[in-house]
Amino acid sequence: MGDVLAGIHATWEFESDALVIRFERGIRTPKLFQALGERRIPHEALASVTLVPGKRGTVVLHAVPRRGADPLMEAAAGQLKEGYDPYRLVLPAERETLAEYYRDELRERLGRGDGAHVSASGSPSALSDGSSDVASDLLGDEPTDGFLVAAPQGPQSFKAYDGKASFDGTSKVAFRWFWTGASSEKWKAGDQTFSVRELSGVEWRSPDIFDGYLRLLPRAGEPRSAQADRDPAAVVFGLGYGPVHESLPFAAAVLAAIRGAGRTAAPEPADALPAPEPRDPAGIAERIRHLGELHRAGLVTDEEFTVKKAELLAEL
């Protein structure tokens, strides 16, 4: 195909074996789209493509990914708002005919063109109820064996309410707690580092939803706290912390690494481990002060205070 269709906030390029989505940059473009930049979606990663009426004189060309094809959508787990869906291309209503052409062309590429489609305005071209149109879409919705779409490249770190989450891009995830937000349970546990080989998945609860968080799920199924704010394997979001455009690409990148590690039998070489993060003496002193506050408040026992203080002093 090779043609280009420009819409609002994004442009679709139709290659012979993939759909390339390029997102615009600008103050009106959703920050998630700007963070994603460009994505290449192989045809085998798509279940269907539809054309439906949009808001305020627009139509929406919507490519629907197959289950398990895209780590971003797997991590999102249906929580994205409609305007944040990276598979929607919004077009002025006067371009509906052109959009229908590209929908049909793409469906042919997917092997699901049947000549019976319903236009965005609702007028049927073959069946009045559009049932054949829907049935043809569902044929391609078998789950994939692995991710077919590349995970977002960044960001590799973001600030949550109670700590900073970092990912080296391949093998390690780290949580470093903030004294202003972390619970006493997290302070007792200390900063955390996780190997992706020890994890089974990522649980992302949107910051747009009350009590949002990102939690790492253990592979061995160890018990964990029901509350994310007390779980050392989780960071919690809050007003201005862990926004969608930062925490969701992060979650998707970690999820892709976990799935990839699960398919690789070779052990992780010791020299591949990231170098330890340099410590800030002032930061450690502040953490000791906060530990003392927890001790005086009775939230940390004498023994826990002594052990944890010794650990912090050893980092200087």
Tab-separated table of C-alpha atoms in Angstrom:
chain	number	residue	atom	x	y	z
A	1	MET	CA	0.000	0.000	0.000
A	2	GLY	CA	2.499	2.629	1.161
A	3	ASP	CA	-0.073	5.427	1.367
A	4	VAL	CA	-0.333	7.950	4.191
A	5	LEU	CA	-3.517	9.081	5.925
A	6	ALA	CA	-3.202	12.096	8.226
A	7	GLY	CA	-5.687	12.555	11.036
A	8	ILE	CA	-5.963	14.515	14.254
A	9	HIS	CA	-2.895	13.901	16.485
A	10	ALA	CA	-1.575	11.045	14.313
A	11	THR	CA	-0.700	9.828	10.822
A	12	TRP	CA	-1.118	6.285	9.554
A	13	GLU	CA	1.201	4.868	6.920
A	14	PHE	CA	0.038	1.686	5.221
A	15	GLU	CA	2.986	-0.584	4.468
A	16	SER	CA	2.703	-3.931	2.728
A	17	ASP	CA	3.079	-5.880	5.978
A	18	ALA	CA	2.402	-3.362	8.738
A	19	LEU	CA	0.574	-0.256	9.862
A	20	VAL	CA	2.953	2.497	11.002
A	21	ILE	CA	1.423	5.018	13.406
A	22	ARG	CA	3.246	8.319	13.906
A	23	PHE	CA	1.989	10.648	16.611
A	24	GLU	CA	2.224	14.417	16.416
A	25	ARG	CA	3.872	16.604	18.999
A	26	GLY	CA	2.098	19.648	20.314
A	27	ILE	CA	0.278	21.065	23.299
A	28	ARG	CA	-3.051	19.573	22.158
A	29	THR	CA	-1.688	16.099	21.502
A	30	PRO	CA	-2.218	13.714	24.462
A	31	LYS	CA	1.034	13.256	26.354
A	32	LEU	CA	0.798	9.487	26.003
A	33	PHE	CA	0.893	9.835	22.199
A	34	GLN	CA	3.900	12.133	22.417
A	35	ALA	CA	5.676	9.627	24.650
A	36	LEU	CA	4.979	6.798	22.187
A	37	GLY	CA	6.274	8.760	19.193
A	38	GLU	CA	6.011	6.096	16.485
A	39	ARG	CA	4.764	2.506	16.525
A	40	ARG	CA	4.949	-0.216	13.899
A	41	ILE	CA	2.026	-2.649	14.063
A	42	PRO	CA	2.505	-5.824	11.984
A	43	HIS	CA	-0.660	-6.963	10.248
A	44	GLU	CA	-0.617	-10.226	12.175
A	45	ALA	CA	-0.969	-8.177	15.386
A	46	LEU	CA	-4.366	-6.813	14.287
A	47	ALA	CA	-7.735	-8.463	14.830
A	48	SER	CA	-9.794	-6.003	12.800
A	49	VAL	CA	-10.260	-2.429	11.661
A	50	THR	CA	-13.522	-0.492	11.953
A	51	LEU	CA	-14.911	2.896	10.983
A	52	VAL	CA	-17.383	4.548	13.340
A	53	PRO	CA	-18.867	8.035	13.890
A	54	GLY	CA	-16.807	10.299	16.128
A	55	LYS	CA	-17.619	13.430	18.092
A	56	ARG	CA	-18.291	16.882	16.668
A	57	GLY	CA	-18.239	16.110	12.956
A	58	THR	CA	-15.550	13.423	12.886
A	59	VAL	CA	-15.185	9.768	12.015
A	60	VAL	CA	-12.827	7.318	13.713
A	61	LEU	CA	-10.757	4.676	11.969
A	62	HIS	CA	-10.001	2.124	14.660
A	63	ALA	CA	-7.460	-0.693	14.358
A	64	VAL	CA	-8.133	-3.355	16.992
A	65	PRO	CA	-5.083	-5.317	18.210
A	66	ARG	CA	-5.281	-9.026	18.893
A	67	ARG	CA	-5.248	-10.150	22.495
A	68	GLY	CA	-1.679	-10.496	23.703
A	69	ALA	CA	-0.137	-8.739	20.705
A	70	ASP	CA	0.777	-5.378	22.251
A	71	PRO	CA	2.432	-5.044	25.697
A	72	LEU	CA	1.095	-1.495	26.016
A	73	MET	CA	-2.524	-2.583	25.664
A	74	GLU	CA	-1.933	-5.664	27.817
A	75	ALA	CA	-0.581	-3.487	30.623
A	76	ALA	CA	-3.437	-0.996	30.204
A	77	ALA	CA	-5.989	-3.831	30.625
A	78	GLY	CA	-8.860	-1.774	29.226
A	79	GLN	CA	-8.292	1.234	31.510
A	80	LEU	CA	-7.336	3.776	28.835
A	81	LYS	CA	-9.785	6.555	28.155
A	82	GLU	CA	-11.110	6.661	24.595
A	83	GLY	CA	-9.043	9.725	23.714
A	84	TYR	CA	-5.856	7.935	24.854
A	85	ASP	CA	-6.364	4.868	22.653
A	86	PRO	CA	-3.314	4.861	20.318
A	87	TYR	CA	-5.158	2.704	17.772
A	88	ARG	CA	-7.803	5.360	16.976
A	89	LEU	CA	-7.321	7.774	14.059
A	90	VAL	CA	-9.760	10.689	14.218
A	91	LEU	CA	-10.635	12.312	10.870
A	92	PRO	CA	-12.978	15.102	9.714
A	93	ALA	CA	-16.340	13.666	8.646
A	94	GLU	CA	-15.828	14.878	5.061
A	95	ARG	CA	-12.995	12.342	4.742
A	96	GLU	CA	-15.265	9.405	5.493
A	97	THR	CA	-15.145	8.050	1.946
A	98	LEU	CA	-11.350	8.084	1.982
A	99	ALA	CA	-11.357	6.441	5.406
A	100	GLU	CA	-13.677	3.703	4.087
A	101	TYR	CA	-11.248	3.020	1.260
A	102	TYR	CA	-8.295	2.566	3.639
A	103	ARG	CA	-10.392	0.481	6.022
A	104	ASP	CA	-11.305	-1.885	3.199
A	105	GLU	CA	-7.718	-1.996	1.905
A	106	LEU	CA	-6.384	-2.819	5.343
A	107	ARG	CA	-9.031	-5.475	5.858
A	108	GLU	CA	-7.954	-7.103	2.624
A	109	ARG	CA	-4.398	-7.145	3.952
A	110	LEU	CA	-5.655	-8.801	7.116
A	111	GLY	CA	-7.471	-11.419	5.045
A	112	ARG	CA	-10.865	-10.391	6.390
A	113	GLY	CA	-12.330	-8.347	3.568
A	114	ASP	CA	-15.782	-9.688	2.754
A	115	GLY	CA	-17.339	-6.833	0.846
A	116	ALA	CA	-20.062	-6.345	3.450
A	117	HIS	CA	-19.313	-3.189	5.424
A	118	VAL	CA	-21.231	-0.502	7.254
A	119	SER	CA	-20.176	3.121	6.804
A	120	ALA	CA	-19.496	5.457	9.693
A	121	SER	CA	-22.694	7.309	8.901
A	122	GLY	CA	-24.589	4.076	9.503
A	123	SER	CA	-25.620	3.269	5.923
A	124	PRO	CA	-25.042	-0.413	5.081
A	125	SER	CA	-23.304	-1.445	1.904
A	126	ALA	CA	-24.498	-5.062	2.084
A	127	LEU	CA	-26.230	-6.111	5.313
A	128	SER	CA	-28.563	-3.696	7.041
A	129	ASP	CA	-27.533	-4.768	10.538
A	130	GLY	CA	-23.797	-4.984	9.817
A	131	SER	CA	-23.689	-8.510	11.257
A	132	SER	CA	-21.367	-9.841	8.566
A	133	ASP	CA	-19.070	-6.887	9.227
A	134	VAL	CA	-18.798	-7.752	12.909
A	135	ALA	CA	-18.420	-11.472	12.304
A	136	SER	CA	-15.510	-10.939	9.921
A	137	ASP	CA	-13.739	-8.823	12.568
A	138	LEU	CA	-14.043	-11.452	15.281
A	139	LEU	CA	-12.330	-14.102	13.176
A	140	GLY	CA	-8.954	-12.458	13.749
A	141	ASP	CA	-9.214	-12.098	17.514
A	142	GLU	CA	-7.366	-15.267	18.510
A	143	PRO	CA	-4.792	-14.490	21.217
A	144	THR	CA	-1.154	-14.421	20.145
A	145	ASP	CA	1.566	-16.667	21.568
A	146	GLY	CA	3.774	-13.664	22.311
A	147	PHE	CA	4.033	-9.930	21.801
A	148	LEU	CA	4.099	-8.883	18.155
A	149	VAL	CA	4.413	-5.137	18.760
A	150	ALA	CA	7.584	-3.660	20.232
A	151	ALA	CA	7.334	-2.266	23.738
A	152	PRO	CA	7.688	1.512	24.182
A	153	GLN	CA	11.302	2.617	24.532
A	154	GLY	CA	10.698	4.948	27.434
A	155	PRO	CA	10.570	6.443	29.911
A	156	GLN	CA	12.770	4.112	31.926
A	157	SER	CA	11.983	5.823	35.221
A	158	PHE	CA	9.241	7.889	36.801
A	159	LYS	CA	8.339	9.382	40.156
A	160	ALA	CA	5.473	7.832	42.076
A	161	TYR	CA	4.037	9.307	45.264
A	162	ASP	CA	6.079	7.106	47.581
A	163	GLY	CA	9.186	6.380	45.537
A	164	LYS	CA	11.075	6.411	42.273
A	165	ALA	CA	10.692	3.462	39.890
A	166	SER	CA	13.596	2.675	37.543
A	167	PHE	CA	14.114	0.040	34.856
A	168	ASP	CA	17.418	-0.736	33.158
A	169	GLY	CA	15.588	-1.759	29.987
A	170	THR	CA	16.421	-5.447	30.132
A	171	SER	CA	16.755	-7.198	33.462
A	172	LYS	CA	16.288	-5.105	36.609
A	173	VAL	CA	13.522	-2.994	38.156
A	174	ALA	CA	14.279	-0.852	41.204
A	175	PHE	CA	12.106	1.042	43.689
A	176	ARG	CA	13.751	3.704	45.847
A	177	TRP	CA	11.480	5.066	48.545
A	178	PHE	CA	10.798	8.744	49.333
A	179	TRP	CA	10.778	9.526	53.045
A	180	THR	CA	7.876	11.925	52.513
A	181	GLY	CA	5.505	9.331	51.091
A	182	ALA	CA	6.613	5.755	51.742
A	183	SER	CA	4.830	3.723	54.413
A	184	SER	CA	6.628	2.292	57.436
A	185	GLU	CA	6.317	-1.182	55.867
A	186	LYS	CA	8.280	-0.034	52.838
A	187	TRP	CA	10.873	1.719	54.973
A	188	LYS	CA	11.369	-1.438	57.000
A	189	ALA	CA	11.812	-3.466	53.812
A	190	GLY	CA	14.237	-0.926	52.346
A	191	ASP	CA	14.835	-0.023	48.722
A	192	GLN	CA	13.947	-2.859	46.392
A	193	THR	CA	15.597	-4.374	43.312
A	194	PHE	CA	13.825	-7.058	41.270
A	195	SER	CA	15.145	-9.317	38.544
A	196	VAL	CA	12.616	-9.698	35.738
A	197	ARG	CA	13.336	-13.442	35.829
A	198	GLU	CA	11.752	-13.547	39.293
A	199	LEU	CA	8.566	-11.837	38.130
A	200	SER	CA	5.422	-13.169	36.459
A	201	GLY	CA	3.819	-9.886	35.432
A	202	VAL	CA	2.934	-6.261	36.104
A	203	GLU	CA	-0.309	-4.914	37.529
A	204	TRP	CA	-1.020	-1.316	36.491
A	205	ARG	CA	-3.954	0.595	37.933
A	206	SER	CA	-4.403	3.888	36.124
A	207	PRO	CA	-3.581	7.094	38.031
A	208	ASP	CA	-6.851	8.407	36.601
A	209	ILE	CA	-8.592	5.918	38.885
A	210	PHE	CA	-8.691	6.277	42.671
A	211	ASP	CA	-5.762	4.527	44.383
A	212	GLY	CA	-3.710	3.963	41.242
A	213	TYR	CA	-0.496	1.987	41.479
A	214	LEU	CA	2.087	-0.164	39.684
A	215	ARG	CA	2.755	-3.549	41.259
A	216	LEU	CA	5.291	-6.223	40.284
A	217	LEU	CA	3.921	-9.750	40.524
A	218	PRO	CA	6.236	-12.504	41.823
A	219	ARG	CA	6.751	-15.573	39.642
A	220	ALA	CA	6.694	-17.969	42.572
A	221	GLY	CA	3.387	-16.645	43.903
A	222	GLU	CA	4.666	-15.451	47.281
A	223	PRO	CA	2.045	-13.792	49.502
A	224	ARG	CA	1.867	-10.027	49.235
A	225	SER	CA	0.082	-7.187	50.984
A	226	ALA	CA	-3.410	-6.470	49.711
A	227	GLN	CA	-2.700	-2.731	49.876
A	228	ALA	CA	-0.238	-1.291	47.383
A	229	ASP	CA	0.885	1.420	49.791
A	230	ARG	CA	2.204	-1.304	52.118
A	231	ASP	CA	3.616	-3.611	49.459
A	232	PRO	CA	7.380	-3.222	48.799
A	233	ALA	CA	6.737	-4.641	45.313
A	234	ALA	CA	4.486	-1.701	44.411
A	235	VAL	CA	4.628	2.068	44.006
A	236	VAL	CA	1.495	4.154	44.425
A	237	PHE	CA	0.359	7.087	42.328
A	238	GLY	CA	-1.179	10.348	43.431
A	239	LEU	CA	-1.984	13.816	42.185
A	240	GLY	CA	0.737	14.550	39.629
A	241	TYR	CA	2.642	11.335	40.370
A	242	GLY	CA	2.905	8.379	37.981
A	243	PRO	CA	0.880	9.952	35.136
A	244	VAL	CA	-0.356	7.687	32.347
A	245	HIS	CA	2.218	8.851	29.801
A	246	GLU	CA	5.047	7.878	32.175
A	247	SER	CA	3.838	4.908	34.184
A	248	LEU	CA	2.026	2.993	31.420
A	249	PRO	CA	4.950	2.856	28.916
A	250	PHE	CA	7.151	1.885	31.874
A	251	ALA	CA	4.767	-0.935	32.826
A	252	ALA	CA	4.596	-2.129	29.214
A	253	ALA	CA	8.395	-2.183	28.864
A	254	VAL	CA	8.770	-4.181	32.088
A	255	LEU	CA	5.999	-6.575	31.054
A	256	ALA	CA	7.671	-7.207	27.689
A	257	ALA	CA	10.979	-7.910	29.437
A	258	ILE	CA	9.277	-10.344	31.818
A	259	ARG	CA	7.606	-12.240	28.976
A	260	GLY	CA	10.875	-12.274	27.052
A	261	ALA	CA	12.809	-13.574	30.061
A	262	GLY	CA	10.263	-16.344	30.460
A	263	ARG	CA	11.019	-17.535	26.939
A	264	THR	CA	14.800	-17.463	27.415
A	265	ALA	CA	16.431	-20.421	29.123
A	266	ALA	CA	19.969	-19.034	29.308
A	267	PRO	CA	20.962	-17.743	32.777
A	268	GLU	CA	21.577	-14.060	33.230
A	269	PRO	CA	25.354	-13.395	33.141
A	270	ALA	CA	26.733	-11.808	36.294
A	271	ASP	CA	28.601	-9.133	34.344
A	272	ALA	CA	25.325	-8.023	32.763
A	273	LEU	CA	23.976	-6.731	36.072
A	274	PRO	CA	23.703	-2.951	36.231
A	275	ALA	CA	26.188	-1.061	38.332
A	276	PRO	CA	24.790	-0.040	41.728
A	277	GLU	CA	23.322	3.440	41.828
A	278	PRO	CA	25.656	5.922	43.558
A	279	ARG	CA	24.333	6.920	46.976
A	280	ASP	CA	23.736	10.469	48.113
A	281	PRO	CA	25.101	10.972	51.656
A	282	ALA	CA	22.613	13.761	52.324
A	283	GLY	CA	19.783	11.523	51.168
A	284	ILE	CA	20.928	8.684	53.422
A	285	ALA	CA	21.170	11.064	56.374
A	286	GLU	CA	17.616	12.202	55.693
A	287	ARG	CA	16.436	8.591	55.577
A	288	ILE	CA	18.091	7.902	58.943
A	289	ARG	CA	16.327	10.946	60.383
A	290	HIS	CA	12.993	9.718	59.079
A	291	LEU	CA	13.717	6.240	60.445
A	292	GLY	CA	14.242	7.859	63.850
A	293	GLU	CA	10.853	9.552	63.565
A	294	LEU	CA	9.215	6.198	62.851
A	295	HIS	CA	11.047	4.702	65.847
A	296	ARG	CA	9.925	7.467	68.202
A	297	ALA	CA	6.353	7.100	66.956
A	298	GLY	CA	6.416	3.403	67.819
A	299	LEU	CA	6.101	2.261	64.203
A	300	VAL	CA	9.549	0.650	64.222
A	301	THR	CA	10.854	-1.559	67.041
A	302	ASP	CA	14.217	-1.034	68.728
A	303	GLU	CA	15.666	-4.035	66.911
A	304	GLU	CA	14.302	-2.929	63.519
A	305	PHE	CA	15.653	0.570	64.095
A	306	THR	CA	19.131	-0.714	64.965
A	307	VAL	CA	19.326	-3.103	61.999
A	308	LYS	CA	18.006	-0.619	59.456
A	309	LYS	CA	20.197	2.213	60.718
A	310	ALA	CA	23.254	-0.028	60.405
A	311	GLU	CA	22.269	-0.904	56.832
A	312	LEU	CA	21.940	2.772	55.920
A	313	LEU	CA	25.250	3.699	57.545
A	314	ALA	CA	26.929	0.895	55.589
A	315	GLU	CA	25.861	2.576	52.359
A	316	LEU	CA	27.888	5.724	53.124
